[in-house]
Amino acid sequence: MKKLFFLTALCGTLSFLHAQSVPRFVYAEIVGESRFLSNKVTVSIDYGQATSFFENTKVRNEDGSNRKFNSMVDAMNYMGALGWEFQQAYVVTTSQQNVYHWLMRKNFTDLPGDIQEEMKKNFPTKKDL
């Protein structure tokens, strides 16, 4: 009788459990490249978006021109103002040029609803299928 009660209680408890259906955080990578004969950096942001070969991910101004940052810290302050948090940084040197990679994160719940829905489409769970 005790075993039957225990199994019934266990099954009842397990029926309420389900896997997390949304990520806790979303991540973005800021990639900064030094500009030729300049002390400014050109920044692109990768947050997992689909891009084509001819499309770039450089940060743009309202008029469509490339946004120029004074430094990677300037780019991080820009992202920080948008609610992103710094996580990690590393540098890759190619052809005597440094390429700076800074990883940022943001709480999923801080994103606008339409972006949350778009991201959920990219990460379907068994519940969604």
mmCIF file of C-alpha atoms in Angstrom:
data_model
loop_
_atom_site.group_PDB
_atom_site.id
_atom_site.type_symbol
_atom_site.label_atom_id
_atom_site.label_comp_id
_atom_site.label_asym_id
_atom_site.label_seq_id
_atom_site.Cartn_x
_atom_site.Cartn_y
_atom_site.Cartn_z
ATOM 1 C CA MET A 1 0.000 0.000 0.000
ATOM 2 C CA LYS A 2 2.839 2.384 0.868
ATOM 3 C CA LYS A 3 4.538 1.589 -2.445
ATOM 4 C CA LEU A 4 1.353 2.286 -4.374
ATOM 5 C CA PHE A 5 0.870 5.610 -2.579
ATOM 6 C CA PHE A 6 4.530 6.541 -3.209
ATOM 7 C CA LEU A 7 4.316 5.684 -6.925
ATOM 8 C CA THR A 8 1.077 7.644 -7.306
ATOM 9 C CA ALA A 9 2.585 10.681 -5.576
ATOM 10 C CA LEU A 10 5.764 10.417 -7.660
ATOM 11 C CA CYS A 11 3.846 10.197 -10.939
ATOM 12 C CA GLY A 12 1.654 13.128 -9.936
ATOM 13 C CA THR A 13 4.711 15.240 -9.134
ATOM 14 C CA LEU A 14 6.533 14.327 -12.349
ATOM 15 C CA SER A 15 3.548 15.290 -14.484
ATOM 16 C CA PHE A 16 4.039 18.940 -13.478
ATOM 17 C CA LEU A 17 7.719 19.001 -14.462
ATOM 18 C CA HIS A 18 8.777 20.066 -17.918
ATOM 19 C CA ALA A 19 11.980 21.276 -19.545
ATOM 20 C CA GLN A 20 12.753 24.955 -19.728
ATOM 21 C CA SER A 21 11.300 26.172 -23.014
ATOM 22 C CA VAL A 22 13.151 29.477 -23.282
ATOM 23 C CA PRO A 23 16.833 30.278 -22.819
ATOM 24 C CA ARG A 24 17.796 32.240 -19.728
ATOM 25 C CA PHE A 25 20.248 34.459 -21.604
ATOM 26 C CA VAL A 26 20.963 35.437 -25.179
ATOM 27 C CA TYR A 27 24.509 36.156 -26.258
ATOM 28 C CA ALA A 28 26.161 38.460 -28.740
ATOM 29 C CA GLU A 29 29.726 38.799 -29.912
ATOM 30 C CA ILE A 30 31.262 42.180 -30.662
ATOM 31 C CA VAL A 31 34.060 41.851 -33.212
ATOM 32 C CA GLY A 32 36.314 44.883 -33.570
ATOM 33 C CA GLU A 33 38.909 45.365 -36.285
ATOM 34 C CA SER A 34 41.433 48.174 -36.394
ATOM 35 C CA ARG A 35 40.912 50.581 -39.268
ATOM 36 C CA PHE A 36 43.834 51.129 -41.623
ATOM 37 C CA LEU A 37 45.776 54.293 -40.715
ATOM 38 C CA SER A 38 43.304 55.145 -37.953
ATOM 39 C CA ASN A 39 43.018 54.665 -34.222
ATOM 40 C CA LYS A 40 39.281 53.867 -34.491
ATOM 41 C CA VAL A 41 37.767 50.379 -34.810
ATOM 42 C CA THR A 42 35.107 48.983 -37.109
ATOM 43 C CA VAL A 43 32.657 46.911 -35.104
ATOM 44 C CA SER A 44 30.324 44.152 -36.198
ATOM 45 C CA ILE A 45 27.882 42.366 -33.930
ATOM 46 C CA ASP A 46 26.999 38.698 -34.239
ATOM 47 C CA TYR A 47 23.989 37.535 -32.266
ATOM 48 C CA GLY A 48 23.330 34.454 -34.381
ATOM 49 C CA GLN A 49 21.399 36.207 -37.116
ATOM 50 C CA ALA A 50 21.238 34.754 -40.613
ATOM 51 C CA THR A 51 23.388 36.705 -43.055
ATOM 52 C CA SER A 52 24.220 36.321 -46.708
ATOM 53 C CA PHE A 53 27.664 36.587 -48.266
ATOM 54 C CA PHE A 54 27.052 40.168 -49.408
ATOM 55 C CA GLU A 55 25.417 41.323 -46.182
ATOM 56 C CA ASN A 56 27.587 42.465 -43.303
ATOM 57 C CA THR A 57 26.897 42.817 -39.610
ATOM 58 C CA LYS A 58 28.590 46.159 -39.037
ATOM 59 C CA VAL A 59 26.804 48.553 -36.710
ATOM 60 C CA ARG A 60 25.012 51.268 -38.668
ATOM 61 C CA ASN A 61 23.935 54.808 -37.920
ATOM 62 C CA GLU A 62 20.392 55.998 -38.607
ATOM 63 C CA ASP A 63 21.463 57.206 -42.070
ATOM 64 C CA GLY A 64 22.840 53.753 -43.008
ATOM 65 C CA SER A 65 26.522 54.633 -42.776
ATOM 66 C CA ASN A 66 28.926 52.504 -40.747
ATOM 67 C CA ARG A 67 29.080 53.598 -37.126
ATOM 68 C CA LYS A 68 32.652 54.316 -36.055
ATOM 69 C CA PHE A 69 33.730 53.615 -32.498
ATOM 70 C CA ASN A 70 36.735 55.203 -30.832
ATOM 71 C CA SER A 71 37.654 51.916 -29.156
ATOM 72 C CA MET A 72 36.249 48.571 -28.099
ATOM 73 C CA VAL A 73 35.311 50.152 -24.778
ATOM 74 C CA ASP A 74 33.230 52.681 -26.700
ATOM 75 C CA ALA A 75 31.455 49.772 -28.435
ATOM 76 C CA MET A 76 30.931 48.029 -25.091
ATOM 77 C CA ASN A 77 29.434 51.198 -23.601
ATOM 78 C CA TYR A 78 27.081 51.363 -26.590
ATOM 79 C CA MET A 79 25.965 47.767 -25.979
ATOM 80 C CA GLY A 80 25.769 48.384 -22.216
ATOM 81 C CA ALA A 81 23.372 51.261 -22.832
ATOM 82 C CA LEU A 82 21.188 48.746 -24.697
ATOM 83 C CA GLY A 83 21.156 46.428 -21.662
ATOM 84 C CA TRP A 84 23.931 43.981 -22.590
ATOM 85 C CA GLU A 85 26.438 42.729 -19.974
ATOM 86 C CA PHE A 86 30.125 41.998 -20.648
ATOM 87 C CA GLN A 87 31.158 38.339 -20.206
ATOM 88 C CA GLN A 88 34.543 37.640 -21.784
ATOM 89 C CA ALA A 89 37.115 39.062 -24.187
ATOM 90 C CA TYR A 90 39.857 37.579 -26.316
ATOM 91 C CA VAL A 91 42.099 38.730 -29.159
ATOM 92 C CA VAL A 92 42.966 36.885 -32.356
ATOM 93 C CA THR A 93 45.966 38.149 -34.327
ATOM 94 C CA THR A 94 45.916 37.568 -38.077
ATOM 95 C CA SER A 95 48.414 39.060 -40.526
ATOM 96 C CA GLN A 96 49.809 41.342 -37.814
ATOM 97 C CA GLN A 97 46.361 42.789 -37.149
ATOM 98 C CA ASN A 98 44.475 42.320 -33.905
ATOM 99 C CA VAL A 99 40.821 41.306 -34.086
ATOM 100 C CA TYR A 100 39.037 41.849 -30.771
ATOM 101 C CA HIS A 101 36.202 39.544 -29.721
ATOM 102 C CA TRP A 102 34.017 40.548 -26.771
ATOM 103 C CA LEU A 103 31.167 38.348 -25.611
ATOM 104 C CA MET A 104 28.073 40.006 -24.160
ATOM 105 C CA ARG A 105 24.835 38.629 -22.740
ATOM 106 C CA LYS A 106 21.340 39.846 -21.993
ATOM 107 C CA ASN A 107 18.438 38.327 -20.063
ATOM 108 C CA PHE A 108 15.998 36.727 -22.460
ATOM 109 C CA THR A 109 13.069 38.303 -20.626
ATOM 110 C CA ASP A 110 14.540 41.782 -21.253
ATOM 111 C CA LEU A 111 14.094 41.385 -25.015
ATOM 112 C CA PRO A 112 11.007 42.792 -26.762
ATOM 113 C CA GLY A 113 8.212 40.256 -27.287
ATOM 114 C CA ASP A 114 8.597 40.022 -31.072
ATOM 115 C CA ILE A 115 12.304 39.220 -30.763
ATOM 116 C CA GLN A 116 11.564 36.625 -28.074
ATOM 117 C CA GLU A 117 9.116 34.902 -30.414
ATOM 118 C CA GLU A 118 11.638 34.949 -33.264
ATOM 119 C CA MET A 119 14.302 33.412 -31.038
ATOM 120 C CA LYS A 120 11.903 30.725 -29.800
ATOM 121 C CA LYS A 121 11.438 29.686 -33.436
ATOM 122 C CA ASN A 122 15.193 29.110 -33.653
ATOM 123 C CA PHE A 123 15.193 26.903 -30.531
ATOM 124 C CA PRO A 124 12.105 24.678 -30.759
ATOM 125 C CA THR A 125 11.445 22.275 -27.928
ATOM 126 C CA LYS A 126 9.393 19.099 -27.947
ATOM 127 C CA LYS A 127 6.545 21.144 -26.483
ATOM 128 C CA ASP A 128 6.646 23.509 -29.504
ATOM 129 C CA LEU A 129 6.686 20.777 -32.176
#
